Amino acid sequence: MVNEINFKSEITGVEIDLEMISIANKYFKLNEIPNLTIINEDAIKFVQKTNKTFDLIIIDIFHDNYMPEILFESKFIENTKSLLTSGGYLLFNTMIHTKSDQERNKQYSNHFNTEEFSIYSLPKVEVYNELFIIQKTTIDLTNMPLRKL
């Protein structure tokens, strides 16, 4: 798809499982995409230590029908938010099986204040998934009553 849309910007993927990287390289030829870097690391650790910022972050982490709770913890959320460029997007694919999962997702969305982020939810994607689409808004200072210091 990268070639089909002539996408030239840098792409960084993070995958903890070397076997999954090998499968992706074999069947999807990811290793042939010149602007793609795959980092073999736990995404939680990567988010904690990277100093890069991103225009788009996609979180799609599952263990069968389970999502690691750390994805919903304040520290991970704050780290992820700090990696977004102004105007950047965060796509977070979640899974809802229970009322507790629904409440967890509601609490997750509360981490994004509406002055700095626009947040949308696409519920019932493939029955059990809820996709969050979050944009870090750009601040337009042109109409604000500012004085130069």
Backbone as JSON Lines, residues from 0, in Angstrom:
{"i":0,"aa":"M","n":[0.81,-1.19,0.0],"ca":[0.0,0.0,0.0],"c":[0.86,1.27,0.0]}
{"i":1,"aa":"V","n":[2.02,1.2,0.63],"ca":[2.92,2.35,0.68],"c":[3.25,2.8,-0.74]}
{"i":2,"aa":"N","n":[3.54,1.86,-1.62],"ca":[3.85,2.19,-3.01],"c":[2.62,2.66,-3.76]}
{"i":3,"aa":"E","n":[1.48,2.08,-3.47],"ca":[0.25,2.44,-4.18],"c":[-0.15,3.89,-3.95]}
{"i":4,"aa":"I","n":[0.11,4.41,-2.76],"ca":[-0.25,5.8,-2.48],"c":[0.96,6.72,-2.53]}
{"i":5,"aa":"N","n":[2.11,6.15,-2.95],"ca":[3.35,6.92,-3.09],"c":[3.75,7.61,-1.78]}
{"i":6,"aa":"F","n":[3.67,6.87,-0.69],"ca":[3.99,7.4,0.63],"c":[5.49,7.4,0.82]}
{"i":7,"aa":"K","n":[6.07,8.57,1.09],"ca":[7.52,8.7,1.17],"c":[8.04,8.99,2.57]}
{"i":8,"aa":"S","n":[7.17,9.34,3.5],"ca":[7.62,9.68,4.85],"c":[8.12,8.46,5.6]}
{"i":9,"aa":"E","n":[8.82,8.73,6.67],"ca":[9.38,7.66,7.51],"c":[8.27,6.91,8.25]}
{"i":10,"aa":"I","n":[8.39,5.6,8.31],"ca":[7.46,4.74,9.04],"c":[8.26,3.93,10.05]}
{"i":11,"aa":"T","n":[7.8,3.92,11.29],"ca":[8.44,3.13,12.34],"c":[7.42,2.15,12.88]}
{"i":12,"aa":"G","n":[7.75,0.87,12.85],"ca":[6.91,-0.16,13.44],"c":[7.62,-0.76,14.64]}
{"i":13,"aa":"V","n":[6.84,-1.12,15.65],"ca":[7.41,-1.73,16.85],"c":[6.7,-3.06,17.06]}
{"i":14,"aa":"E","n":[7.47,-4.13,17.11],"ca":[6.91,-5.48,17.29],"c":[7.83,-6.27,18.21]}
{"i":15,"aa":"I","n":[7.24,-6.85,19.23],"ca":[8.02,-7.6,20.22],"c":[8.41,-8.99,19.73]}
{"i":16,"aa":"D","n":[7.63,-9.56,18.84],"ca":[7.79,-10.96,18.43],"c":[8.58,-11.06,17.12]}
{"i":17,"aa":"L","n":[9.81,-11.58,17.21],"ca":[10.65,-11.75,16.01],"c":[10.0,-12.62,14.95]}
{"i":18,"aa":"E","n":[9.26,-13.63,15.39],"ca":[8.58,-14.52,14.43],"c":[7.55,-13.75,13.61]}
{"i":19,"aa":"M","n":[6.84,-12.82,14.25],"ca":[5.86,-12.01,13.52],"c":[6.55,-11.11,12.51]}
{"i":20,"aa":"I","n":[7.71,-10.58,12.87],"ca":[8.47,-9.76,11.93],"c":[8.91,-10.6,10.74]}
{"i":21,"aa":"S","n":[9.37,-11.81,10.98],"ca":[9.78,-12.71,9.9],"c":[8.62,-13.05,8.98]}
{"i":22,"aa":"I","n":[7.47,-13.33,9.56],"ca":[6.27,-13.64,8.77],"c":[5.88,-12.43,7.91]}
{"i":23,"aa":"A","n":[5.9,-11.24,8.52],"ca":[5.55,-10.01,7.78],"c":[6.53,-9.76,6.64]}
{"i":24,"aa":"N","n":[7.8,-10.02,6.88],"ca":[8.79,-9.85,5.82],"c":[8.58,-10.85,4.7]}
{"i":25,"aa":"K","n":[8.29,-12.09,5.05],"ca":[8.11,-13.14,4.06],"c":[6.86,-12.94,3.21]}
{"i":26,"aa":"Y","n":[5.73,-12.66,3.85],"ca":[4.47,-12.61,3.12],"c":[4.05,-11.22,2.67]}
{"i":27,"aa":"F","n":[4.54,-10.18,3.34],"ca":[4.15,-8.82,2.99],"c":[5.33,-7.97,2.52]}
{"i":28,"aa":"K","n":[6.51,-8.58,2.5],"ca":[7.73,-7.92,2.0],"c":[8.01,-6.58,2.69]}
{"i":29,"aa":"L","n":[7.75,-6.54,4.0],"ca":[7.99,-5.29,4.74],"c":[9.44,-4.87,4.68]}
{"i":30,"aa":"N","n":[10.33,-5.84,4.63],"ca":[11.77,-5.53,4.59],"c":[12.19,-4.89,3.27]}
{"i":31,"aa":"E","n":[11.3,-4.82,2.31],"ca":[11.6,-4.19,1.02],"c":[11.07,-2.76,0.93]}
{"i":32,"aa":"I","n":[10.45,-2.29,1.98],"ca":[9.93,-0.91,2.0],"c":[11.05,-0.02,2.52]}
{"i":33,"aa":"P","n":[11.59,0.85,1.66],"ca":[12.78,1.61,2.04],"c":[12.58,2.59,3.2]}
{"i":34,"aa":"N","n":[11.39,3.11,3.38],"ca":[11.17,4.11,4.43],"c":[10.58,3.51,5.71]}
{"i":35,"aa":"L","n":[10.66,2.17,5.82],"ca":[10.11,1.47,6.98],"c":[11.23,0.92,7.86]}
{"i":36,"aa":"T","n":[11.15,1.22,9.14],"ca":[12.05,0.66,10.14],"c":[11.2,-0.13,11.12]}
{"i":37,"aa":"I","n":[11.51,-1.41,11.29],"ca":[10.83,-2.24,12.29],"c":[11.77,-2.39,13.48]}
{"i":38,"aa":"I","n":[11.28,-2.03,14.64],"ca":[12.06,-2.14,15.86],"c":[11.53,-3.32,16.65]}
{"i":39,"aa":"N","n":[12.42,-4.27,16.95],"ca":[12.05,-5.45,17.72],"c":[12.17,-5.12,19.21]}
{"i":40,"aa":"E","n":[11.03,-4.69,19.78],"ca":[11.03,-4.26,21.17],"c":[9.6,-4.29,21.69]}
{"i":41,"aa":"D","n":[9.48,-4.34,22.97],"ca":[8.18,-4.2,23.63],"c":[7.71,-2.76,23.41]}
{"i":42,"aa":"A","n":[6.49,-2.59,22.9],"ca":[5.97,-1.25,22.6],"c":[5.89,-0.38,23.85]}
{"i":43,"aa":"I","n":[5.62,-0.98,24.99],"ca":[5.53,-0.23,26.24],"c":[6.88,0.43,26.54]}
{"i":44,"aa":"K","n":[7.95,-0.35,26.4],"ca":[9.3,0.17,26.65],"c":[9.69,1.21,25.6]}
{"i":45,"aa":"F","n":[9.32,0.95,24.36],"ca":[9.65,1.89,23.28],"c":[9.02,3.25,23.55]}
{"i":46,"aa":"V","n":[7.76,3.27,23.93],"ca":[7.05,4.51,24.2],"c":[7.69,5.26,25.37]}
{"i":47,"aa":"Q","n":[8.21,4.53,26.33],"ca":[8.84,5.16,27.5],"c":[10.16,5.84,27.16]}
{"i":48,"aa":"K","n":[10.91,5.27,26.22],"ca":[12.28,5.76,26.03],"c":[12.54,6.54,24.74]}
{"i":49,"aa":"T","n":[11.66,6.46,23.76],"ca":[11.95,7.15,22.5],"c":[11.85,8.66,22.68]}
{"i":50,"aa":"N","n":[12.65,9.37,21.91],"ca":[12.57,10.83,21.94],"c":[12.03,11.38,20.62]}
{"i":51,"aa":"K","n":[11.55,10.49,19.77],"ca":[10.98,10.89,18.49],"c":[9.51,11.29,18.67]}
{"i":52,"aa":"T","n":[9.02,12.07,17.73],"ca":[7.59,12.35,17.69],"c":[7.04,11.82,16.37]}
{"i":53,"aa":"F","n":[5.72,11.61,16.36],"ca":[5.1,10.95,15.22],"c":[3.83,11.67,14.8]}
{"i":54,"aa":"D","n":[3.58,11.66,13.49],"ca":[2.34,12.22,12.95],"c":[1.18,11.25,13.11]}
{"i":55,"aa":"L","n":[1.49,9.97,13.2],"ca":[0.46,8.94,13.35],"c":[1.01,7.83,14.23]}
{"i":56,"aa":"I","n":[0.23,7.47,15.25],"ca":[0.56,6.34,16.11],"c":[-0.64,5.4,16.08]}
{"i":57,"aa":"I","n":[-0.37,4.14,15.8],"ca":[-1.42,3.13,15.79],"c":[-1.1,2.12,16.89]}
{"i":58,"aa":"I","n":[-2.04,1.94,17.8],"ca":[-1.88,0.95,18.87],"c":[-2.88,-0.16,18.6]}
{"i":59,"aa":"D","n":[-2.37,-1.35,18.4],"ca":[-3.19,-2.52,18.07],"c":[-2.53,-3.72,18.75]}
{"i":60,"aa":"I","n":[-2.68,-3.79,20.07],"ca":[-1.97,-4.79,20.86],"c":[-2.97,-5.69,21.58]}
{"i":61,"aa":"F","n":[-2.93,-6.96,21.23],"ca":[-3.82,-7.94,21.85],"c":[-3.05,-9.22,22.18]}
{"i":62,"aa":"H","n":[-3.5,-9.9,23.2],"ca":[-3.07,-11.27,23.49],"c":[-4.35,-12.1,23.43]}
{"i":63,"aa":"D","n":[-4.6,-12.7,22.28],"ca":[-5.86,-13.41,22.03],"c":[-7.02,-12.43,22.23]}
{"i":64,"aa":"N","n":[-7.89,-12.68,23.2],"ca":[-9.03,-11.79,23.47],"c":[-8.79,-10.87,24.65]}
{"i":65,"aa":"Y","n":[-7.53,-10.62,24.95],"ca":[-7.16,-9.86,26.13],"c":[-6.28,-8.68,25.72]}
{"i":66,"aa":"M","n":[-6.49,-7.55,26.38],"ca":[-5.64,-6.39,26.16],"c":[-4.84,-6.11,27.43]}
{"i":67,"aa":"P","n":[-3.54,-5.93,27.33],"ca":[-2.75,-5.64,28.52],"c":[-3.26,-4.37,29.22]}
{"i":68,"aa":"E","n":[-3.43,-4.45,30.51],"ca":[-3.95,-3.31,31.29],"c":[-3.02,-2.11,31.24]}
{"i":69,"aa":"I","n":[-1.74,-2.34,31.03],"ca":[-0.79,-1.24,31.01],"c":[-1.12,-0.23,29.91]}
{"i":70,"aa":"L","n":[-1.8,-0.67,28.85],"ca":[-2.18,0.23,27.77],"c":[-3.15,1.31,28.25]}
{"i":71,"aa":"F","n":[-3.83,1.04,29.36],"ca":[-4.85,1.95,29.89],"c":[-4.37,2.71,31.13]}
{"i":72,"aa":"E","n":[-3.11,2.51,31.48],"ca":[-2.55,3.19,32.65],"c":[-2.1,4.59,32.27]}
{"i":73,"aa":"S","n":[-2.22,5.5,33.22],"ca":[-1.91,6.92,32.99],"c":[-0.51,7.13,32.41]}
{"i":74,"aa":"K","n":[0.47,6.44,32.91],"ca":[1.85,6.65,32.45],"c":[1.99,6.33,30.96]}
{"i":75,"aa":"F","n":[1.43,5.2,30.53],"ca":[1.5,4.84,29.11],"c":[0.74,5.85,28.26]}
{"i":76,"aa":"I","n":[-0.43,6.23,28.72],"ca":[-1.25,7.19,27.96],"c":[-0.52,8.52,27.83]}
{"i":77,"aa":"E","n":[0.03,9.02,28.93],"ca":[0.75,10.3,28.89],"c":[1.99,10.2,27.99]}
{"i":78,"aa":"N","n":[2.71,9.1,28.08],"ca":[3.88,8.92,27.21],"c":[3.47,8.93,25.74]}
{"i":79,"aa":"T","n":[2.39,8.24,25.43],"ca":[1.92,8.16,24.05],"c":[1.48,9.54,23.56]}
{"i":80,"aa":"K","n":[0.75,10.26,24.39],"ca":[0.3,11.61,24.02],"c":[1.49,12.52,23.71]}
{"i":81,"aa":"S","n":[2.56,12.38,24.48],"ca":[3.72,13.24,24.29],"c":[4.48,12.95,22.99]}
{"i":82,"aa":"L","n":[4.24,11.79,22.4],"ca":[4.92,11.42,21.16],"c":[4.22,11.96,19.91]}
{"i":83,"aa":"L","n":[3.02,12.5,20.07],"ca":[2.27,13.02,18.93],"c":[2.73,14.42,18.56]}
{"i":84,"aa":"T","n":[2.9,14.65,17.27],"ca":[3.16,16.0,16.79],"c":[1.86,16.8,16.85]}
{"i":85,"aa":"S","n":[1.96,18.1,16.78],"ca":[0.77,18.94,16.71],"c":[0.02,18.6,15.42]}
{"i":86,"aa":"G","n":[-1.24,18.28,15.55],"ca":[-2.04,17.84,14.4],"c":[-1.96,16.34,14.16]}
{"i":87,"aa":"G","n":[-1.11,15.63,14.94],"ca":[-0.94,14.19,14.76],"c":[-2.12,13.38,15.26]}
{"i":88,"aa":"Y","n":[-2.2,12.15,14.79],"ca":[-3.3,11.26,15.12],"c":[-2.84,10.04,15.91]}
{"i":89,"aa":"L","n":[-3.69,9.61,16.81],"ca":[-3.52,8.36,17.54],"c":[-4.73,7.49,17.23]}
{"i":90,"aa":"L","n":[-4.49,6.31,16.68],"ca":[-5.55,5.33,16.45],"c":[-5.32,4.2,17.43]}
{"i":91,"aa":"F","n":[-6.31,3.94,18.26],"ca":[-6.18,2.92,19.29],"c":[-7.31,1.92,19.13]}
{"i":92,"aa":"N","n":[-6.95,0.7,18.72],"ca":[-7.92,-0.37,18.54],"c":[-8.09,-1.12,19.85]}
{"i":93,"aa":"T","n":[-9.29,-1.08,20.4],"ca":[-9.56,-1.75,21.67],"c":[-10.59,-2.85,21.47]}
{"i":94,"aa":"M","n":[-10.77,-3.65,22.5],"ca":[-11.71,-4.76,22.45],"c":[-12.65,-4.65,23.65]}
{"i":95,"aa":"I","n":[-13.93,-4.84,23.4],"ca":[-14.92,-4.78,24.47],"c":[-15.71,-6.08,24.5]}
{"i":96,"aa":"H","n":[-15.57,-6.79,25.63],"ca":[-16.35,-8.02,25.84],"c":[-17.31,-7.88,27.01]}
{"i":97,"aa":"T","n":[-16.98,-6.98,27.94],"ca":[-17.76,-6.88,29.18],"c":[-18.08,-5.42,29.5]}
{"i":98,"aa":"K","n":[-18.96,-5.24,30.47],"ca":[-19.26,-3.88,30.97],"c":[-17.99,-3.24,31.55]}
{"i":99,"aa":"S","n":[-17.16,-4.06,32.16],"ca":[-15.9,-3.57,32.71],"c":[-15.0,-3.0,31.6]}
{"i":100,"aa":"D","n":[-14.96,-3.67,30.45],"ca":[-14.2,-3.17,29.31],"c":[-14.77,-1.85,28.81]}
{"i":101,"aa":"Q","n":[-16.09,-1.73,28.8],"ca":[-16.72,-0.47,28.39],"c":[-16.31,0.66,29.32]}
{"i":102,"aa":"E","n":[-16.34,0.38,30.62],"ca":[-15.95,1.39,31.6],"c":[-14.47,1.76,31.44]}
{"i":103,"aa":"R","n":[-13.64,0.76,31.2],"ca":[-12.21,0.98,30.99],"c":[-12.0,1.94,29.81]}
{"i":104,"aa":"N","n":[-12.72,1.72,28.72],"ca":[-12.59,2.58,27.55],"c":[-13.09,4.0,27.83]}
{"i":105,"aa":"K","n":[-14.15,4.11,28.6],"ca":[-14.66,5.43,28.97],"c":[-13.61,6.18,29.79]}
{"i":106,"aa":"Q","n":[-12.99,5.48,30.74],"ca":[-11.93,6.09,31.55],"c":[-10.74,6.5,30.68]}
{"i":107,"aa":"Y","n":[-10.42,5.65,29.68],"ca":[-9.32,5.97,28.77],"c":[-9.59,7.3,28.07]}
{"i":108,"aa":"S","n":[-10.79,7.46,27.54],"ca":[-11.1,8.67,26.79],"c":[-11.03,9.91,27.67]}
{"i":109,"aa":"N","n":[-11.24,9.76,28.97],"ca":[-11.18,10.9,29.9],"c":[-9.77,11.46,30.06]}
{"i":110,"aa":"H","n":[-8.76,10.75,29.6],"ca":[-7.37,11.21,29.68],"c":[-7.05,12.3,28.65]}
{"i":111,"aa":"F","n":[-7.96,12.56,27.74],"ca":[-7.7,13.5,26.65],"c":[-8.59,14.72,26.8]}
{"i":112,"aa":"N","n":[-8.0,15.84,27.25],"ca":[-8.8,17.05,27.42],"c":[-9.16,17.63,26.06]}
{"i":113,"aa":"T","n":[-10.34,18.23,26.0],"ca":[-10.87,18.69,24.72],"c":[-10.21,19.96,24.21]}
{"i":114,"aa":"E","n":[-9.45,20.66,25.07],"ca":[-8.71,21.83,24.57],"c":[-7.51,21.41,23.73]}
{"i":115,"aa":"E","n":[-6.94,20.26,24.05],"ca":[-5.73,19.82,23.36],"c":[-5.96,18.67,22.38]}
{"i":116,"aa":"F","n":[-7.05,17.95,22.54],"ca":[-7.3,16.78,21.71],"c":[-8.75,16.73,21.23]}
{"i":117,"aa":"S","n":[-8.91,16.24,20.01],"ca":[-10.24,15.86,19.51],"c":[-10.28,14.35,19.58]}
{"i":118,"aa":"I","n":[-11.33,13.79,20.17],"ca":[-11.4,12.35,20.33],"c":[-12.73,11.83,19.82]}
{"i":119,"aa":"Y","n":[-12.64,10.78,19.01],"ca":[-13.81,10.14,18.44],"c":[-13.71,8.64,18.69]}
{"i":120,"aa":"S","n":[-14.87,8.01,18.68],"ca":[-14.92,6.57,18.91],"c":[-15.75,5.94,17.8]}
{"i":121,"aa":"L","n":[-15.24,4.86,17.28],"ca":[-15.98,4.07,16.29],"c":[-16.3,2.73,16.95]}
{"i":122,"aa":"P","n":[-17.52,2.58,17.49],"ca":[-17.85,1.36,18.24],"c":[-18.24,0.2,17.33]}
{"i":123,"aa":"K","n":[-18.13,-0.97,17.9],"ca":[-18.59,-2.22,17.28],"c":[-17.96,-2.49,15.92]}
{"i":124,"aa":"V","n":[-16.67,-2.21,15.8],"ca":[-15.93,-2.57,14.6],"c":[-15.69,-4.08,14.7]}
{"i":125,"aa":"E","n":[-16.14,-4.81,13.71],"ca":[-16.03,-6.28,13.74],"c":[-16.58,-6.84,15.07]}
{"i":126,"aa":"V","n":[-17.69,-6.35,15.51],"ca":[-18.48,-6.76,16.66],"c":[-17.9,-6.3,18.0]}
{"i":127,"aa":"Y","n":[-16.67,-6.71,18.35],"ca":[-16.14,-6.49,19.69],"c":[-15.14,-5.34,19.82]}
{"i":128,"aa":"N","n":[-14.77,-4.74,18.72],"ca":[-13.74,-3.72,18.78],"c":[-14.34,-2.32,18.85]}
{"i":129,"aa":"E","n":[-13.62,-1.43,19.52],"ca":[-13.92,0.0,19.51],"c":[-12.63,0.7,19.12]}
{"i":130,"aa":"L","n":[-12.72,1.51,18.08],"ca":[-11.55,2.23,17.6],"c":[-11.63,3.68,18.05]}
{"i":131,"aa":"F","n":[-10.59,4.12,18.77],"ca":[-10.47,5.52,19.13],"c":[-9.66,6.23,18.06]}
{"i":132,"aa":"I","n":[-10.16,7.38,17.64],"ca":[-9.45,8.24,16.7],"c":[-9.24,9.56,17.43]}
{"i":133,"aa":"I","n":[-7.99,9.85,17.71],"ca":[-7.65,11.0,18.56],"c":[-6.68,11.89,17.79]}
{"i":134,"aa":"Q","n":[-6.97,13.18,17.76],"ca":[-6.06,14.12,17.1],"c":[-5.59,15.15,18.11]}
{"i":135,"aa":"K","n":[-4.28,15.34,18.13],"ca":[-3.71,16.41,18.93],"c":[-3.91,17.7,18.14]}
{"i":136,"aa":"T","n":[-4.73,18.57,18.67],"ca":[-5.13,19.76,17.92],"c":[-4.01,20.77,17.86]}
{"i":137,"aa":"T","n":[-4.0,21.51,16.78],"ca":[-3.04,22.59,16.64],"c":[-3.66,23.83,17.27]}
{"i":138,"aa":"I","n":[-2.86,24.65,17.83],"ca":[-3.34,25.85,18.49],"c":[-3.13,27.03,17.55]}
{"i":139,"aa":"D","n":[-4.22,27.7,17.22],"ca":[-4.17,28.88,16.36],"c":[-4.12,30.12,17.24]}
{"i":140,"aa":"L","n":[-3.0,30.79,17.24],"ca":[-2.8,31.96,18.09],"c":[-3.15,33.28,17.39]}
{"i":141,"aa":"T","n":[-3.53,33.22,16.13],"ca":[-3.72,34.45,15.36],"c":[-4.84,35.34,15.91]}
{"i":142,"aa":"N","n":[-5.89,34.78,16.45],"ca":[-7.01,35.59,16.94],"c":[-7.02,35.74,18.46]}
{"i":143,"aa":"M","n":[-5.93,35.39,19.1],"ca":[-5.87,35.5,20.56],"c":[-5.29,36.86,20.95]}
{"i":144,"aa":"P","n":[-5.8,37.45,22.03],"ca":[-5.29,38.77,22.46],"c":[-3.95,38.63,23.18]}
{"i":145,"aa":"L","n":[-2.9,38.43,22.41],"ca":[-1.57,38.25,22.98],"c":[-0.77,39.53,22.85]}
{"i":146,"aa":"R","n":[0.15,39.7,23.75],"ca":[1.08,40.81,23.6],"c":[2.5,40.24,23.52]}
{"i":147,"aa":"K","n":[3.29,40.85,22.71],"ca":[4.66,40.39,22.51],"c":[5.49,40.76,23.72]}
{"i":148,"aa":"L","n":[6.29,39.82,24.19],"ca":[7.14,40.06,25.37],"c":[8.55,40.39,24.96]}
